[in-house]
Coordinates of C-alpha atoms in Angstrom, one line a residue:
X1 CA 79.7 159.0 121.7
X2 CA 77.2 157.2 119.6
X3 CA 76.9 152.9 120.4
X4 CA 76.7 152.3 116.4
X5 CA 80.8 153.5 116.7
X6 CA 81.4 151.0 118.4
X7 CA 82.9 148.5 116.2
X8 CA 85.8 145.9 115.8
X9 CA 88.8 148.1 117.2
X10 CA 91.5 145.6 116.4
X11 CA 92.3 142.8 114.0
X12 CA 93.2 139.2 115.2
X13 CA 95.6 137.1 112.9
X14 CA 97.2 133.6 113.4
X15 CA 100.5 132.3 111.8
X16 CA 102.0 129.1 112.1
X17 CA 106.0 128.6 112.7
X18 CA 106.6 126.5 110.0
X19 CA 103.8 128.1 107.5
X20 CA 106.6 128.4 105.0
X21 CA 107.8 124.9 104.8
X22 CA 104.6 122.9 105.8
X23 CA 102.7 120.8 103.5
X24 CA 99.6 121.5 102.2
X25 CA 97.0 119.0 101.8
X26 CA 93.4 119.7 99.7
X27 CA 90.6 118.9 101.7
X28 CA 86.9 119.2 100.4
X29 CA 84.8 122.0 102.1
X30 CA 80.7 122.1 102.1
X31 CA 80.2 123.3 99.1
X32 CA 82.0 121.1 98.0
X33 CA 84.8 123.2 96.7
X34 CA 88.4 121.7 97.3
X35 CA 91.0 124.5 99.1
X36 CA 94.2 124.1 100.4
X37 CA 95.3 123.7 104.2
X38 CA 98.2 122.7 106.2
X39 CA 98.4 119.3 107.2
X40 CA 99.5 117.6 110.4
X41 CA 99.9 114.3 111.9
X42 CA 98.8 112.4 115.2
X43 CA 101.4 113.6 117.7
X44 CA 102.6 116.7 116.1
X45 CA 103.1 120.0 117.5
X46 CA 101.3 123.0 117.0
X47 CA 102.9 126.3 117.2
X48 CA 102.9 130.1 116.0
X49 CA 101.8 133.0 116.5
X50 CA 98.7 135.4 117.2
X51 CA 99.2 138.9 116.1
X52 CA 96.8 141.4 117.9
X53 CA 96.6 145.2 115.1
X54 CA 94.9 148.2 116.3
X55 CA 93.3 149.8 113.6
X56 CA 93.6 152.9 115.9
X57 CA 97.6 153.0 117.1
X58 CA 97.5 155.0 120.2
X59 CA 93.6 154.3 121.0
X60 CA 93.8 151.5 124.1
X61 CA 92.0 148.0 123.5
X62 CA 90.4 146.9 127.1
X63 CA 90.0 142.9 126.9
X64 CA 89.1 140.2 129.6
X65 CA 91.7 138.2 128.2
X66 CA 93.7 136.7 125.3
X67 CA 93.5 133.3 124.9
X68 CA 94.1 130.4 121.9
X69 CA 92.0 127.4 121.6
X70 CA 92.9 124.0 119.8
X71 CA 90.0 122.3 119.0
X72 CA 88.8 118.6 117.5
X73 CA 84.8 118.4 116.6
X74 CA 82.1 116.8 114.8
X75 CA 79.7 118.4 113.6
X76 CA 76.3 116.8 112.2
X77 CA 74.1 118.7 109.5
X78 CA 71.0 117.4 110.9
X79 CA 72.5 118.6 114.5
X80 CA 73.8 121.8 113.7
X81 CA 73.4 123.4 116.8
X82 CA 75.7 120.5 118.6
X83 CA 79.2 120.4 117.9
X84 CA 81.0 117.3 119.6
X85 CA 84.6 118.0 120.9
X86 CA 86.7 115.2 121.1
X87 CA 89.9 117.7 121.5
X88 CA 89.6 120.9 123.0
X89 CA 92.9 122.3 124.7
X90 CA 93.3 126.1 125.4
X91 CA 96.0 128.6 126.4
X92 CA 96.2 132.2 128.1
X93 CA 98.1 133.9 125.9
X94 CA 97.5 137.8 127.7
X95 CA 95.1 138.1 131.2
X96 CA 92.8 140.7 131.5
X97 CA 93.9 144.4 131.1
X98 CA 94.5 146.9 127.6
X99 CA 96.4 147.2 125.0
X100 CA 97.6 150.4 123.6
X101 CA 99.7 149.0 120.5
X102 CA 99.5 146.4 118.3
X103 CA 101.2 143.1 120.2
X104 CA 102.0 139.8 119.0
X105 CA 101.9 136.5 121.2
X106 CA 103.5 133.5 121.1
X107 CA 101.8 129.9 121.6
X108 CA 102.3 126.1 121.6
X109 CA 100.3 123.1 121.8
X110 CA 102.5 120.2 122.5
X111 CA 102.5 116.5 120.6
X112 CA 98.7 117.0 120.1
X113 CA 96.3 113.9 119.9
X114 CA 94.9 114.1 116.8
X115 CA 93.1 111.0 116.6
X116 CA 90.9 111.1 113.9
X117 CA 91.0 112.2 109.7
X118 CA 89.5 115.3 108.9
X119 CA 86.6 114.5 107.2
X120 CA 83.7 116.3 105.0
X121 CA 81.0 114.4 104.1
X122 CA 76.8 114.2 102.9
X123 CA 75.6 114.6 106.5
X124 CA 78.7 114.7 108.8
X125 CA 81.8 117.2 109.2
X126 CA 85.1 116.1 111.2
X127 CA 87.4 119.5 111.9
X128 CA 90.2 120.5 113.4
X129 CA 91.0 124.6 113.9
X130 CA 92.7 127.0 115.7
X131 CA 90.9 130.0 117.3
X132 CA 92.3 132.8 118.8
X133 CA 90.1 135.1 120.6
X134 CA 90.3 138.7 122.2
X135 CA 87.5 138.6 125.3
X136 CA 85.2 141.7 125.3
X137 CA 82.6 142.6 127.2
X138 CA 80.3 143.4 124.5
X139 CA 81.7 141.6 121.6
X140 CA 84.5 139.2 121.2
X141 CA 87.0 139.9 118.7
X142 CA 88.4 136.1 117.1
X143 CA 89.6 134.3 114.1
X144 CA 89.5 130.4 113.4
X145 CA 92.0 128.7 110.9
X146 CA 91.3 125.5 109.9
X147 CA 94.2 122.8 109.3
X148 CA 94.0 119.4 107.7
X149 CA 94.5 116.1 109.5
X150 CA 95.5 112.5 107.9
X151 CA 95.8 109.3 109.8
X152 CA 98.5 107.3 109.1
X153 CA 98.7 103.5 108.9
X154 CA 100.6 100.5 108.4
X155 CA 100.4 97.7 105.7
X156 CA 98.3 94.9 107.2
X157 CA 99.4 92.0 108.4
X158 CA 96.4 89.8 107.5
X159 CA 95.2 90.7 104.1
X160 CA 93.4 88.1 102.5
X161 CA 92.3 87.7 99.3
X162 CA 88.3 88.0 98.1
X163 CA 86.6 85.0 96.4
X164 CA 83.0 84.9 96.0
X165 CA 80.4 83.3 93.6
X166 CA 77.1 85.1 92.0
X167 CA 74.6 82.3 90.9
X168 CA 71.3 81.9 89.4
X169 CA 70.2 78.0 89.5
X170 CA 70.8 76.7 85.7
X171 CA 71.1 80.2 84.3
X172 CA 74.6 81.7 85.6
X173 CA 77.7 81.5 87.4
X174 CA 80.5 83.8 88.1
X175 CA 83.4 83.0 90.1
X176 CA 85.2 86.2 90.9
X177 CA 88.5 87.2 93.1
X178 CA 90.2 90.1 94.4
X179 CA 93.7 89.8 95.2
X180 CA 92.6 91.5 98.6
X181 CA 90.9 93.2 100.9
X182 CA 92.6 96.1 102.4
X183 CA 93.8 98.9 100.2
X184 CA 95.8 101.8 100.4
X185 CA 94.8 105.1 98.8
X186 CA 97.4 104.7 95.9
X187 CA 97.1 101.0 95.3
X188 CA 95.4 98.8 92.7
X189 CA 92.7 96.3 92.7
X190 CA 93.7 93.5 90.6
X191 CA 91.1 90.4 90.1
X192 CA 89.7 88.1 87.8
X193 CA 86.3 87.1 86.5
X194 CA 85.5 83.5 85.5
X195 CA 82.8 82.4 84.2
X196 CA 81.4 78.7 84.6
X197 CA 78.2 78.9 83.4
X198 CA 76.3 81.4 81.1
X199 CA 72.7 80.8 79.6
X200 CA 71.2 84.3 80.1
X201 CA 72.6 87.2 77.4
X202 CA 74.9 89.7 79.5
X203 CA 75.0 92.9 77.5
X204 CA 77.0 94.7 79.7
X205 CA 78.7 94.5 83.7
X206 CA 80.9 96.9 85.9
X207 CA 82.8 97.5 89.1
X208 CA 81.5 100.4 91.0
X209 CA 83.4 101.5 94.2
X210 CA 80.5 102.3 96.4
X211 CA 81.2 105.1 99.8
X212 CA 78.5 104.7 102.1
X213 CA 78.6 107.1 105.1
X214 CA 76.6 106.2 108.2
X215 CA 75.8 109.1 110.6
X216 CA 73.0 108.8 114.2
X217 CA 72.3 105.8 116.0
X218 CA 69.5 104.0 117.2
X219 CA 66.0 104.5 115.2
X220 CA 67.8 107.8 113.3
X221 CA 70.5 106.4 111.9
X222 CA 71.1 107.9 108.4
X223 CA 72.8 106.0 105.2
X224 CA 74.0 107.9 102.5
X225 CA 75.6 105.7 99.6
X226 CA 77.8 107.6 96.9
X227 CA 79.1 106.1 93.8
X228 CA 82.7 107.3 93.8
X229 CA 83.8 105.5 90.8
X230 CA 82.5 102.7 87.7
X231 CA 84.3 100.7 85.8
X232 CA 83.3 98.6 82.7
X233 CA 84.7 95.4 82.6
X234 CA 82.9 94.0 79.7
X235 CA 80.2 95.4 76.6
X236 CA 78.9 92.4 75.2
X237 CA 78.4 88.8 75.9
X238 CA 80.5 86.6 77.5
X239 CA 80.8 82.6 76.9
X240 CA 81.6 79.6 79.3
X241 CA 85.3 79.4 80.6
X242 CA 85.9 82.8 79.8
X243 CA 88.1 84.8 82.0
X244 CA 88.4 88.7 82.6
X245 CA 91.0 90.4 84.4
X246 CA 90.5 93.3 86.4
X247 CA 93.0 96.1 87.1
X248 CA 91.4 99.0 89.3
X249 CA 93.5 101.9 90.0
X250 CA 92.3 103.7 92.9
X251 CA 94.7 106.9 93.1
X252 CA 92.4 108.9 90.6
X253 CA 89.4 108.7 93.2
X254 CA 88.3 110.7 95.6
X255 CA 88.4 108.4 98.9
X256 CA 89.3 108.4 102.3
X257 CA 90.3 105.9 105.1
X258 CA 88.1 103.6 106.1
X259 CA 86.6 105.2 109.2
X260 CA 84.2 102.7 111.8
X261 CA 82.5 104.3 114.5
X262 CA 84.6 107.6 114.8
X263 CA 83.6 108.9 118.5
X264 CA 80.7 106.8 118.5
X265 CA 79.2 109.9 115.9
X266 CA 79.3 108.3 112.1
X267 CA 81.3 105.3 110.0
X268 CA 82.5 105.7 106.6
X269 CA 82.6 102.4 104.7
X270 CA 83.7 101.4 100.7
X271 CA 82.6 98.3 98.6
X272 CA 83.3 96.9 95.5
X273 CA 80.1 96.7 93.8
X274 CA 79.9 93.9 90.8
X275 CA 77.3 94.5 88.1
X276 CA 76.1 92.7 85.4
X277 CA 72.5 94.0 83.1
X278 CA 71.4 91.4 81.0
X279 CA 69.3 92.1 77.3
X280 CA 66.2 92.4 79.5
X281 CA 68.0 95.4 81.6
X282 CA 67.4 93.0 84.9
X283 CA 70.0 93.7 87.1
X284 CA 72.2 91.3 89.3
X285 CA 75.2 92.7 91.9
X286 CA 77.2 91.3 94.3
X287 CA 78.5 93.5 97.2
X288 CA 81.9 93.5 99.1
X289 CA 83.0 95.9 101.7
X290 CA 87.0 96.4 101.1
X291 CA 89.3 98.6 103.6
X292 CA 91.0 101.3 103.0
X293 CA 93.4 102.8 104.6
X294 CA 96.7 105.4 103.8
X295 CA 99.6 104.9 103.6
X296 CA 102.6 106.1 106.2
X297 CA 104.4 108.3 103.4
X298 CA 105.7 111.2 105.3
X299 CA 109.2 108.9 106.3
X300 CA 110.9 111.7 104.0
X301 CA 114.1 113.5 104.1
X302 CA 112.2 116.4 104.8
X303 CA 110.2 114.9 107.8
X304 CA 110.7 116.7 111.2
X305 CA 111.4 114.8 114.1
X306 CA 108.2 115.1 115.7
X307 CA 106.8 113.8 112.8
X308 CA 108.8 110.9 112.7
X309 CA 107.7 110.3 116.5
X310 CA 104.0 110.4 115.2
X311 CA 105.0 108.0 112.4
X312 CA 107.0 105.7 114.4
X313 CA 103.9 105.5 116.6
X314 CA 102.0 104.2 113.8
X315 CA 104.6 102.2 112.2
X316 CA 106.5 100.6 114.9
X317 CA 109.1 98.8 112.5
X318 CA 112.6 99.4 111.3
X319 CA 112.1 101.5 109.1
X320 CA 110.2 104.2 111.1
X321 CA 113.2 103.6 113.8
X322 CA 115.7 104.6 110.8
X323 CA 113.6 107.5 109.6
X324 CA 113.7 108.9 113.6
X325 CA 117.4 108.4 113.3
X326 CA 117.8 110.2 110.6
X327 CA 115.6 112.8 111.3
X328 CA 117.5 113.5 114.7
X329 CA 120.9 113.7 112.7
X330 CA 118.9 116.2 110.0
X331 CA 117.8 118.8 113.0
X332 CA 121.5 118.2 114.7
X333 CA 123.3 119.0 111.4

């Protein structure tokens, strides 16, 4: 029998329990192509199948085992050799032996942690997947599916408004104010621009939402800023006691969470990013970091009561509670 014959005997497939009713969330990949994935929570279990085929019925599969991984990493671009697991949890689905039909096996990974957003950035990648693999001697036979995380959070107690002044002595000075500083994905930055003092001809000044992603430490610490969004507040000259309102909607943008210091590996931080070009084209900006965070939305009808668990972790309030209650009357009914 020749070695090149040797080849992948048997196909390897994994389907979730609840792939039909599941939501999907988009996520971003490398290429920076958007595709669809199921999404879970902190907390949530994950459960389904694995489905072993022969592509030859009656011809026996020999394996060292069948086993399922769940697994958490980050993975650097400038490090791609080194991925960093923050969850890694496995289960023997079949021990070592053969196989002489196609066999499917069931598995479950119980509340799993999940305590970070998936994440795909300039330099840094944040994943979570399922892989389940056949152990050969020669060569393993597996498949990885990835699936979509989101963090959940609660509407911050302390959210304090922005006020801050740009100033040239004798020549300018702007007053402006944002009704706050912590954001949810869907919300809107409202604020106002008053200006006290104008002797230099302003042609033209923006609002740019500024992503800056932080990946290393130490002396190779790498800074990649983005310009996610910009938006013109003004085209033309403004005069003294002037004011201009500002209404921001973020929900068209491509953002995520805030994220500081996830696993000591990278930060992703947003700032609002005030602009104004005079006739001369000199520039002057004033920078403010803002938070962002998203919003507990999956309190739904619809919600499993797992999920509610996960959420009432996060939300600790009445409402949650309510939504738990209700959840446990759904799956009872």
């Amino acid at each position: 029998m020749s070695f090149f014959s040797f080849g992948q005997s048997a196909d390897i497939d994994v389907v979730l329990n609840d792939a039909e009713t599941r939501k999907k969330a988009e996520h971003k990949t490398e290429d920076g192509k958007k595709d669809k994935y199921f999404l879970f929570y902190d907390g949530e279990t994950v459960s389904g199948k694995v489905n072993v085929t022969l592509k030859n019925p009656g011809k026996r599969l020999e394996h060292q085992g069948i086993k399922i991984e769940f697994v958490g990493q980050i993975e650097l671009y400038y490090d791609r050799g080194n991925h960093h697991e923050f969850v890694s949890l496995v289960k023997d689905l079949a021990r070592p032996g053969e196989i002489t039909q196609s066999q499917t096996f069931d598995f479950e990974f119980t509340h799993v942690e999940k305590p970070y957003e998936s994440y795909t950035g300039q330099n840094v990648k944040l994943r979570y997947f399922l892989r389940a693999t056949v152990v050969r001697r020669l060569n393993d036979i597996s498949k990885e599916v990835d699936i979509v995380v989101h963090t959940l959070s609660t509407y911050p107690e302390l959210n304090s408004s922005i006020k801050m002044e740009v100033g040239i002595e004798d020549c300018l000075h702007i007053e402006f104010e944002y009704n706050k500083s912590k954001y949810h994905l869907k919300d809107v930055i409202v604020g106002k621009i008053y200006f006290l003092l104008v002797r230099i001809k302003i042609k033209h000044m923006e609002i740019d939402i500024i992503k800056r992603e932080t990946t290393g430490t130490g002396p190779s610490v790498y800074h990649e800023n983005d310009t996610i969004a910009k938006y013109e507040i003004m085209d033309g000259a403004p005069v003294r006691g002037e004011s201009i309102p500002i209404r921001l909607f973020l929900a068209g943008y491509d953002l995520t969470p805030t994220m500081r210091d996830i696993n000591k590996k990278f930060s992703v931080r947003y700032y609002l990013n005030l602009v104004l070009i005079d006739e001369e084209e000199r520039r002057y900006f004033k920078q403010q970091e803002i938070t962002l965070w998203r919003k507990g939305d999956v309190v739904r009808k619809s919600m499993s009561h797992q999920a509610a668990i996960a959420s009432q972790r996060f939300e600790g309030s009445a409402a949650s509670q309510s939504a738990l209650e209700q959840a446990a009357k759904e799956e009872s009914g």
